[in-house]
Amino acid sequence: MKNDLKEILLTEQDIQDICVELGRVLTEDYKGKDLFCVGILKGSVLFMTDLIKHIDTHLSIDFMDVSSYHGGTESTGEVQILKDLSTSIENKDVLIIEDILETGTTLKSITELLESRRVNSLEIVTLLDKPNRRKADIEAKYVGKVIPDEFVVGYGLDYQEKYRNLPYIGTLKPEIYAH
Ligand code: IMP
Ligand code: MG
């Protein structure tokens, strides 16, 4: 699997350092609040499990599954709810946990939906941000790392459902896309 990578952008240590730092900031910001973390399946799962270990305050977790991507490397702009939250988020301080913010189409739809549920607050934490690709009017309050406009895999991020289990993040060799 490693042989498919062109370059590593974030090592395991880089990712852990980001989780520690974001965890420190989130611990401060959510002290005494009713924190409810919403992981967006499936890409955010690895990041979520590492990040919440560093948030030192009471919190709950739940997941949503949406599809905006259809197996390729370009977002289609359509978002469909495949799995909704299983509990009420009314009056909660909701924190959406995402792997990557690219065009923003996915997160724009999700935030509009969740905001309509009378939450106390709603913020986004994303491990990666590709601001050059943004189409929707949305930003994450908490960003792990801003990356260039390149397709990345690993640590939850996939190419055709593969590479999610890589412990680090990198770009794929061009010949992988040619298959
Ligand atoms: P957006 O709606 O364009 O912001 O896309 C967000 C979703 O697209 C993310 O949750 C990822 O699932 C996927 N995505 C965007 N960029 C990448 C990438 O570089 N590698 C893998 N998945 C990506
Ligand atoms: Mg995703």
PDB file of N, CA and C in Angstrom, residues 13-98:
ATOM      1  N   GLN A  13       3.239  11.401  13.550  1.00  0.00           N
ATOM      2  CA  GLN A  13       3.579  12.358  14.606  1.00  0.00           C
ATOM      3  C   GLN A  13       2.934  13.725  14.361  1.00  0.00           C
ATOM      4  N   ASP A  14       2.952  14.177  13.093  1.00  0.00           N
ATOM      5  CA  ASP A  14       2.289  15.456  12.751  1.00  0.00           C
ATOM      6  C   ASP A  14       0.819  15.409  13.164  1.00  0.00           C
ATOM      7  N   ILE A  15       0.163  14.287  12.860  1.00  0.00           N
ATOM      8  CA  ILE A  15      -1.275  14.160  13.149  1.00  0.00           C
ATOM      9  C   ILE A  15      -1.510  14.165  14.660  1.00  0.00           C
ATOM     10  N   GLN A  16      -0.654  13.435  15.385  1.00  0.00           N
ATOM     11  CA  GLN A  16      -0.812  13.412  16.850  1.00  0.00           C
ATOM     12  C   GLN A  16      -0.610  14.799  17.446  1.00  0.00           C
ATOM     13  N   ASP A  17       0.377  15.532  16.929  1.00  0.00           N
ATOM     14  CA  ASP A  17       0.631  16.896  17.424  1.00  0.00           C
ATOM     15  C   ASP A  17      -0.589  17.792  17.187  1.00  0.00           C
ATOM     16  N   ILE A  18      -1.217  17.633  16.018  1.00  0.00           N
ATOM     17  CA  ILE A  18      -2.417  18.420  15.695  1.00  0.00           C
ATOM     18  C   ILE A  18      -3.551  18.071  16.663  1.00  0.00           C
ATOM     19  N   CYS A  19      -3.724  16.771  16.942  1.00  0.00           N
ATOM     20  CA  CYS A  19      -4.803  16.344  17.852  1.00  0.00           C
ATOM     21  C   CYS A  19      -4.581  16.882  19.263  1.00  0.00           C
ATOM     22  N   VAL A  20      -3.345  16.883  19.716  1.00  0.00           N
ATOM     23  CA  VAL A  20      -3.033  17.405  21.049  1.00  0.00           C
ATOM     24  C   VAL A  20      -3.345  18.895  21.115  1.00  0.00           C
ATOM     25  N   GLU A  21      -2.920  19.637  20.087  1.00  0.00           N
ATOM     26  CA  GLU A  21      -3.118  21.090  20.083  1.00  0.00           C
ATOM     27  C   GLU A  21      -4.597  21.457  19.951  1.00  0.00           C
ATOM     28  N   LEU A  22      -5.295  20.818  19.020  1.00  0.00           N
ATOM     29  CA  LEU A  22      -6.736  21.102  18.871  1.00  0.00           C
ATOM     30  C   LEU A  22      -7.477  20.696  20.140  1.00  0.00           C
ATOM     31  N   GLY A  23      -7.084  19.582  20.731  1.00  0.00           N
ATOM     32  CA  GLY A  23      -7.717  19.117  21.966  1.00  0.00           C
ATOM     33  C   GLY A  23      -7.554  20.127  23.091  1.00  0.00           C
ATOM     34  N   ARG A  24      -6.401  20.730  23.153  1.00  0.00           N
ATOM     35  CA  ARG A  24      -6.125  21.739  24.180  1.00  0.00           C
ATOM     36  C   ARG A  24      -7.048  22.949  24.002  1.00  0.00           C
ATOM     37  N   VAL A  25      -7.158  23.418  22.765  1.00  0.00           N
ATOM     38  CA  VAL A  25      -8.006  24.580  22.461  1.00  0.00           C
ATOM     39  C   VAL A  25      -9.485  24.256  22.712  1.00  0.00           C
ATOM     40  N   LEU A  26      -9.905  23.063  22.281  1.00  0.00           N
ATOM     41  CA  LEU A  26     -11.317  22.676  22.440  1.00  0.00           C
ATOM     42  C   LEU A  26     -11.663  22.481  23.923  1.00  0.00           C
ATOM     43  N   THR A  27     -10.725  21.963  24.696  1.00  0.00           N
ATOM     44  CA  THR A  27     -10.939  21.801  26.135  1.00  0.00           C
ATOM     45  C   THR A  27     -11.234  23.157  26.776  1.00  0.00           C
ATOM     46  N   GLU A  28     -10.463  24.163  26.390  1.00  0.00           N
ATOM     47  CA  GLU A  28     -10.665  25.536  26.879  1.00  0.00           C
ATOM     48  C   GLU A  28     -12.030  26.064  26.455  1.00  0.00           C
ATOM     49  N   ASP A  29     -12.302  25.963  25.145  1.00  0.00           N
ATOM     50  CA  ASP A  29     -13.503  26.585  24.575  1.00  0.00           C
ATOM     51  C   ASP A  29     -14.808  25.921  25.035  1.00  0.00           C
ATOM     52  N   TYR A  30     -14.756  24.630  25.372  1.00  0.00           N
ATOM     53  CA  TYR A  30     -15.996  23.923  25.713  1.00  0.00           C
ATOM     54  C   TYR A  30     -16.118  23.606  27.204  1.00  0.00           C
ATOM     55  N   LYS A  31     -15.251  24.183  28.012  1.00  0.00           N
ATOM     56  CA  LYS A  31     -15.330  23.981  29.459  1.00  0.00           C
ATOM     57  C   LYS A  31     -16.707  24.417  29.959  1.00  0.00           C
ATOM     58  N   GLY A  32     -17.405  23.541  30.681  1.00  0.00           N
ATOM     59  CA  GLY A  32     -18.707  23.879  31.251  1.00  0.00           C
ATOM     60  C   GLY A  32     -19.857  23.895  30.249  1.00  0.00           C
ATOM     61  N   LYS A  33     -19.596  23.533  29.006  1.00  0.00           N
ATOM     62  CA  LYS A  33     -20.663  23.493  27.997  1.00  0.00           C
ATOM     63  C   LYS A  33     -21.149  22.060  27.790  1.00  0.00           C
ATOM     64  N   ASP A  34     -22.234  21.934  27.032  1.00  0.00           N
ATOM     65  CA  ASP A  34     -22.823  20.622  26.789  1.00  0.00           C
ATOM     66  C   ASP A  34     -22.362  20.130  25.416  1.00  0.00           C
ATOM     67  N   LEU A  35     -21.097  19.702  25.345  1.00  0.00           N
ATOM     68  CA  LEU A  35     -20.468  19.370  24.063  1.00  0.00           C
ATOM     69  C   LEU A  35     -21.003  18.073  23.454  1.00  0.00           C
ATOM     70  N   PHE A  36     -21.396  18.190  22.194  1.00  0.00           N
ATOM     71  CA  PHE A  36     -21.923  17.059  21.440  1.00  0.00           C
ATOM     72  C   PHE A  36     -21.152  16.984  20.122  1.00  0.00           C
ATOM     73  N   CYS A  37     -20.313  15.951  19.995  1.00  0.00           N
ATOM     74  CA  CYS A  37     -19.461  15.823  18.805  1.00  0.00           C
ATOM     75  C   CYS A  37     -20.149  14.981  17.738  1.00  0.00           C
ATOM     76  N   VAL A  38     -20.205  15.505  16.532  1.00  0.00           N
ATOM     77  CA  VAL A  38     -20.825  14.794  15.413  1.00  0.00           C
ATOM     78  C   VAL A  38     -19.754  14.441  14.389  1.00  0.00           C
ATOM     79  N   GLY A  39     -19.432  13.161  14.289  1.00  0.00           N
ATOM     80  CA  GLY A  39     -18.456  12.701  13.306  1.00  0.00           C
ATOM     81  C   GLY A  39     -19.153  12.430  11.986  1.00  0.00           C
ATOM     82  N   ILE A  40     -18.532  12.904  10.912  1.00  0.00           N
ATOM     83  CA  ILE A  40     -19.099  12.659   9.590  1.00  0.00           C
ATOM     84  C   ILE A  40     -18.430  11.411   9.010  1.00  0.00           C
ATOM     85  N   LEU A  41     -19.242  10.357   8.835  1.00  0.00           N
ATOM     86  CA  LEU A  41     -18.738   9.080   8.324  1.00  0.00           C
ATOM     87  C   LEU A  41     -18.361   9.198   6.847  1.00  0.00           C
ATOM     88  N   LYS A  42     -17.399   8.407   6.355  1.00  0.00           N
ATOM     89  CA  LYS A  42     -16.599   7.547   7.210  1.00  0.00           C
ATOM     90  C   LYS A  42     -15.239   8.185   7.482  1.00  0.00           C
ATOM     91  N   GLY A  43     -14.932   9.213   6.705  1.00  0.00           N
ATOM     92  CA  GLY A  43     -13.587   9.777   6.710  1.00  0.00           C
ATOM     93  C   GLY A  43     -13.090  10.312   8.045  1.00  0.00           C
ATOM     94  N   SER A  44     -14.011  10.781   8.903  1.00  0.00           N
ATOM     95  CA  SER A  44     -13.562  11.452  10.126  1.00  0.00           C
ATOM     96  C   SER A  44     -13.307  10.496  11.287  1.00  0.00           C
ATOM     97  N   VAL A  45     -13.578   9.205  11.090  1.00  0.00           N
ATOM     98  CA  VAL A  45     -13.549   8.274  12.218  1.00  0.00           C
ATOM     99  C   VAL A  45     -12.183   8.204  12.912  1.00  0.00           C
ATOM    100  N   LEU A  46     -11.113   8.114  12.137  1.00  0.00           N
ATOM    101  CA  LEU A  46      -9.788   8.002  12.761  1.00  0.00           C
ATOM    102  C   LEU A  46      -9.417   9.291  13.492  1.00  0.00           C
ATOM    103  N   PHE A  47      -9.694  10.417  12.849  1.00  0.00           N
ATOM    104  CA  PHE A  47      -9.415  11.717  13.452  1.00  0.00           C
ATOM    105  C   PHE A  47     -10.246  11.913  14.725  1.00  0.00           C
ATOM    106  N   MET A  48     -11.518  11.554  14.666  1.00  0.00           N
ATOM    107  CA  MET A  48     -12.404  11.734  15.817  1.00  0.00           C
ATOM    108  C   MET A  48     -11.908  10.939  17.028  1.00  0.00           C
ATOM    109  N   THR A  49     -11.551   9.676  16.807  1.00  0.00           N
ATOM    110  CA  THR A  49     -11.123   8.852  17.947  1.00  0.00           C
ATOM    111  C   THR A  49      -9.842   9.396  18.570  1.00  0.00           C
ATOM    112  N   ASP A  50      -8.942   9.919  17.766  1.00  0.00           N
ATOM    113  CA  ASP A  50      -7.713  10.484  18.324  1.00  0.00           C
ATOM    114  C   ASP A  50      -7.968  11.839  18.975  1.00  0.00           C
ATOM    115  N   LEU A  51      -8.772  12.675  18.314  1.00  0.00           N
ATOM    116  CA  LEU A  51      -9.008  14.030  18.827  1.00  0.00           C
ATOM    117  C   LEU A  51      -9.734  14.030  20.169  1.00  0.00           C
ATOM    118  N   ILE A  52     -10.817  13.250  20.299  1.00  0.00           N
ATOM    119  CA  ILE A  52     -11.619  13.345  21.533  1.00  0.00           C
ATOM    120  C   ILE A  52     -10.856  12.867  22.767  1.00  0.00           C
ATOM    121  N   LYS A  53      -9.812  12.047  22.560  1.00  0.00           N
ATOM    122  CA  LYS A  53      -8.998  11.624  23.708  1.00  0.00           C
ATOM    123  C   LYS A  53      -8.271  12.807  24.331  1.00  0.00           C
ATOM    124  N   HIS A  54      -8.137  13.890  23.550  1.00  0.00           N
ATOM    125  CA  HIS A  54      -7.431  15.074  24.042  1.00  0.00           C
ATOM    126  C   HIS A  54      -8.374  16.208  24.437  1.00  0.00           C
ATOM    127  N   ILE A  55      -9.684  15.956  24.394  1.00  0.00           N
ATOM    128  CA  ILE A  55     -10.645  16.965  24.864  1.00  0.00           C
ATOM    129  C   ILE A  55     -11.029  16.584  26.288  1.00  0.00           C
ATOM    130  N   ASP A  56     -10.561  17.367  27.242  1.00  0.00           N
ATOM    131  CA  ASP A  56     -10.720  17.025  28.645  1.00  0.00           C
ATOM    132  C   ASP A  56     -11.942  17.721  29.257  1.00  0.00           C
ATOM    133  N   THR A  57     -13.124  17.337  28.746  1.00  0.00           N
ATOM    134  CA  THR A  57     -14.379  17.822  29.315  1.00  0.00           C
ATOM    135  C   THR A  57     -15.454  16.800  28.947  1.00  0.00           C
ATOM    136  N   HIS A  58     -16.596  16.792  29.668  1.00  0.00           N
ATOM    137  CA  HIS A  58     -17.644  15.819  29.359  1.00  0.00           C
ATOM    138  C   HIS A  58     -18.185  16.068  27.954  1.00  0.00           C
ATOM    139  N   LEU A  59     -18.370  15.001  27.192  1.00  0.00           N
ATOM    140  CA  LEU A  59     -18.919  15.151  25.847  1.00  0.00           C
ATOM    141  C   LEU A  59     -19.662  13.885  25.424  1.00  0.00           C
ATOM    142  N   SER A  60     -20.520  14.013  24.421  1.00  0.00           N
ATOM    143  CA  SER A  60     -21.189  12.861  23.811  1.00  0.00           C
ATOM    144  C   SER A  60     -20.768  12.805  22.346  1.00  0.00           C
ATOM    145  N   ILE A  61     -20.882  11.624  21.747  1.00  0.00           N
ATOM    146  CA  ILE A  61     -20.572  11.508  20.318  1.00  0.00           C
ATOM    147  C   ILE A  61     -21.728  10.846  19.563  1.00  0.00           C
ATOM    148  N   ASP A  62     -21.836  11.212  18.315  1.00  0.00           N
ATOM    149  CA  ASP A  62     -22.783  10.558  17.410  1.00  0.00           C
ATOM    150  C   ASP A  62     -22.233  10.727  15.995  1.00  0.00           C
ATOM    151  N   PHE A  63     -22.878  10.069  15.050  1.00  0.00           N
ATOM    152  CA  PHE A  63     -22.359  10.083  13.681  1.00  0.00           C
ATOM    153  C   PHE A  63     -23.447  10.407  12.669  1.00  0.00           C
ATOM    154  N   MET A  64     -23.014  11.001  11.568  1.00  0.00           N
ATOM    155  CA  MET A  64     -23.893  11.199  10.415  1.00  0.00           C
ATOM    156  C   MET A  64     -23.169  10.670   9.205  1.00  0.00           C
ATOM    157  N   ASP A  65     -23.941  10.124   8.292  1.00  0.00           N
ATOM    158  CA  ASP A  65     -23.337   9.674   7.040  1.00  0.00           C
ATOM    159  C   ASP A  65     -24.043  10.380   5.895  1.00  0.00           C
ATOM    160  N   VAL A  66     -23.275  11.078   5.103  1.00  0.00           N
ATOM    161  CA  VAL A  66     -23.837  11.766   3.948  1.00  0.00           C
ATOM    162  C   VAL A  66     -23.013  11.363   2.735  1.00  0.00           C
ATOM    163  N   SER A  67     -23.599  11.474   1.575  1.00  0.00           N
ATOM    164  CA  SER A  67     -22.789  11.199   0.395  1.00  0.00           C
ATOM    165  C   SER A  67     -22.786  12.416  -0.521  1.00  0.00           C
ATOM    166  N   SER A  68     -21.585  12.832  -0.883  1.00  0.00           N
ATOM    167  CA  SER A  68     -21.463  13.961  -1.803  1.00  0.00           C
ATOM    168  C   SER A  68     -20.490  13.580  -2.889  1.00  0.00           C
ATOM    169  N   TYR A  69     -19.965  12.396  -2.742  1.00  0.00           N
ATOM    170  CA  TYR A  69     -18.852  11.934  -3.541  1.00  0.00           C
ATOM    171  C   TYR A  69     -19.248  10.635  -4.169  1.00  0.00           C
ATOM    172  N   HIS A  70     -18.904  10.398  -5.396  1.00  0.00           N
ATOM    173  CA  HIS A  70     -19.338   9.141  -5.990  1.00  0.00           C
ATOM    174  C   HIS A  70     -18.164   8.330  -6.529  1.00  0.00           C
ATOM    175  N   GLY A  71     -17.157   8.179  -5.676  1.00  0.00           N
ATOM    176  CA  GLY A  71     -16.058   7.268  -5.991  1.00  0.00           C
ATOM    177  C   GLY A  71     -14.891   7.895  -6.720  1.00  0.00           C
ATOM    178  N   GLY A  72     -15.047   9.082  -7.240  1.00  0.00           N
ATOM    179  CA  GLY A  72     -13.952   9.697  -7.984  1.00  0.00           C
ATOM    180  C   GLY A  72     -13.167  10.650  -7.114  1.00  0.00           C
ATOM    181  N   THR A  73     -12.544  11.646  -7.718  1.00  0.00           N
ATOM    182  CA  THR A  73     -11.773  12.615  -6.960  1.00  0.00           C
ATOM    183  C   THR A  73     -12.410  13.998  -7.035  1.00  0.00           C
ATOM    184  N   GLU A  74     -13.584  14.123  -7.636  1.00  0.00           N
ATOM    185  CA  GLU A  74     -14.266  15.418  -7.728  1.00  0.00           C
ATOM    186  C   GLU A  74     -15.614  15.344  -7.033  1.00  0.00           C
ATOM    187  N   SER A  75     -15.916  16.359  -6.220  1.00  0.00           N
ATOM    188  CA  SER A  75     -17.204  16.405  -5.531  1.00  0.00           C
ATOM    189  C   SER A  75     -18.292  16.767  -6.541  1.00  0.00           C
ATOM    190  N   THR A  76     -19.465  16.146  -6.393  1.00  0.00           N
ATOM    191  CA  THR A  76     -20.531  16.384  -7.365  1.00  0.00           C
ATOM    192  C   THR A  76     -21.444  17.541  -6.986  1.00  0.00           C
ATOM    193  N   GLY A  77     -21.372  17.960  -5.724  1.00  0.00           N
ATOM    194  CA  GLY A  77     -22.224  19.059  -5.299  1.00  0.00           C
ATOM    195  C   GLY A  77     -23.580  18.620  -4.794  1.00  0.00           C
ATOM    196  N   GLU A  78     -23.843  17.326  -4.815  1.00  0.00           N
ATOM    197  CA  GLU A  78     -25.103  16.813  -4.295  1.00  0.00           C
ATOM    198  C   GLU A  78     -24.848  16.138  -2.959  1.00  0.00           C
ATOM    199  N   VAL A  79     -25.710  16.432  -1.964  1.00  0.00           N
ATOM    200  CA  VAL A  79     -25.532  15.817  -0.658  1.00  0.00           C
ATOM    201  C   VAL A  79     -26.799  15.079  -0.267  1.00  0.00           C
ATOM    202  N   GLN A  80     -26.621  13.828   0.124  1.00  0.00           N
ATOM    203  CA  GLN A  80     -27.737  12.982   0.510  1.00  0.00           C
ATOM    204  C   GLN A  80     -27.484  12.463   1.920  1.00  0.00           C
ATOM    205  N   ILE A  81     -28.487  12.546   2.810  1.00  0.00           N
ATOM    206  CA  ILE A  81     -28.328  12.030   4.185  1.00  0.00           C
ATOM    207  C   ILE A  81     -28.549  10.519   4.176  1.00  0.00           C
ATOM    208  N   LEU A  82     -27.505   9.767   4.486  1.00  0.00           N
ATOM    209  CA  LEU A  82     -27.604   8.309   4.510  1.00  0.00           C
ATOM    210  C   LEU A  82     -27.876   7.804   5.924  1.00  0.00           C
ATOM    211  N   LYS A  83     -27.325   8.523   6.922  1.00  0.00           N
ATOM    212  CA  LYS A  83     -27.585   8.187   8.329  1.00  0.00           C
ATOM    213  C   LYS A  83     -27.674   9.482   9.115  1.00  0.00           C
ATOM    214  N   ASP A  84     -28.762   9.637   9.840  1.00  0.00           N
ATOM    215  CA  ASP A  84     -28.946  10.846  10.641  1.00  0.00           C
ATOM    216  C   ASP A  84     -28.531  10.551  12.091  1.00  0.00           C
ATOM    217  N   LEU A  85     -28.479  11.591  12.918  1.00  0.00           N
ATOM    218  CA  LEU A  85     -28.151  11.429  14.331  1.00  0.00           C
ATOM    219  C   LEU A  85     -29.234  10.598  15.010  1.00  0.00           C
ATOM    220  N   SER A  86     -28.843   9.861  16.064  1.00  0.00           N
ATOM    221  CA  SER A  86     -29.861   9.038  16.744  1.00  0.00           C
ATOM    222  C   SER A  86     -30.443   9.723  17.976  1.00  0.00           C
ATOM    223  N   THR A  87     -29.905  10.902  18.342  1.00  0.00           N
ATOM    224  CA  THR A  87     -30.456  11.608  19.503  1.00  0.00           C
ATOM    225  C   THR A  87     -30.689  13.081  19.175  1.00  0.00           C
ATOM    226  N   SER A  88     -31.435  13.737  20.047  1.00  0.00           N
ATOM    227  CA  SER A  88     -31.733  15.160  19.873  1.00  0.00           C
ATOM    228  C   SER A  88     -30.503  16.006  20.204  1.00  0.00           C
ATOM    229  N   ILE A  89     -30.297  17.086  19.443  1.00  0.00           N
ATOM    230  CA  ILE A  89     -29.173  17.985  19.726  1.00  0.00           C
ATOM    231  C   ILE A  89     -29.682  19.361  20.183  1.00  0.00           C
ATOM    232  N   GLU A  90     -30.964  19.428  20.523  1.00  0.00           N
ATOM    233  CA  GLU A  90     -31.548  20.688  20.982  1.00  0.00           C
ATOM    234  C   GLU A  90     -30.790  21.192  22.215  1.00  0.00           C
ATOM    235  N   ASN A  91     -30.432  22.474  22.188  1.00  0.00           N
ATOM    236  CA  ASN A  91     -29.696  23.147  23.276  1.00  0.00           C
ATOM    237  C   ASN A  91     -28.253  22.667  23.477  1.00  0.00           C
ATOM    238  N   LYS A  92     -27.769  21.802  22.608  1.00  0.00           N
ATOM    239  CA  LYS A  92     -26.399  21.286  22.774  1.00  0.00           C
ATOM    240  C   LYS A  92     -25.401  22.207  22.071  1.00  0.00           C
ATOM    241  N   ASP A  93     -24.147  22.110  22.526  1.00  0.00           N
ATOM    242  CA  ASP A  93     -23.050  22.797  21.849  1.00  0.00           C
ATOM    243  C   ASP A  93     -22.423  21.786  20.900  1.00  0.00           C
ATOM    244  N   VAL A  94     -22.855  21.890  19.656  1.00  0.00           N
ATOM    245  CA  VAL A  94     -22.514  20.861  18.668  1.00  0.00           C
ATOM    246  C   VAL A  94     -21.201  21.205  17.961  1.00  0.00           C
ATOM    247  N   LEU A  95     -20.350  20.194  17.873  1.00  0.00           N
ATOM    248  CA  LEU A  95     -19.077  20.332  17.165  1.00  0.00           C
ATOM    249  C   LEU A  95     -19.028  19.257  16.080  1.00  0.00           C
ATOM    250  N   ILE A  96     -19.045  19.698  14.833  1.00  0.00           N
ATOM    251  CA  ILE A  96     -18.939  18.762  13.716  1.00  0.00           C
ATOM    252  C   ILE A  96     -17.469  18.425  13.512  1.00  0.00           C
ATOM    253  N   ILE A  97     -17.170  17.139  13.420  1.00  0.00           N
ATOM    254  CA  ILE A  97     -15.788  16.701  13.205  1.00  0.00           C
ATOM    255  C   ILE A  97     -15.665  16.140  11.792  1.00  0.00           C
ATOM    256  N   GLU A  98     -14.821  16.779  10.981  1.00  0.00           N
ATOM    257  CA  GLU A  98     -14.655  16.381   9.583  1.00  0.00           C
ATOM    258  C   GLU A  98     -13.201  16.056   9.276  1.00  0.00           C
TER     259      GLU A  98
END
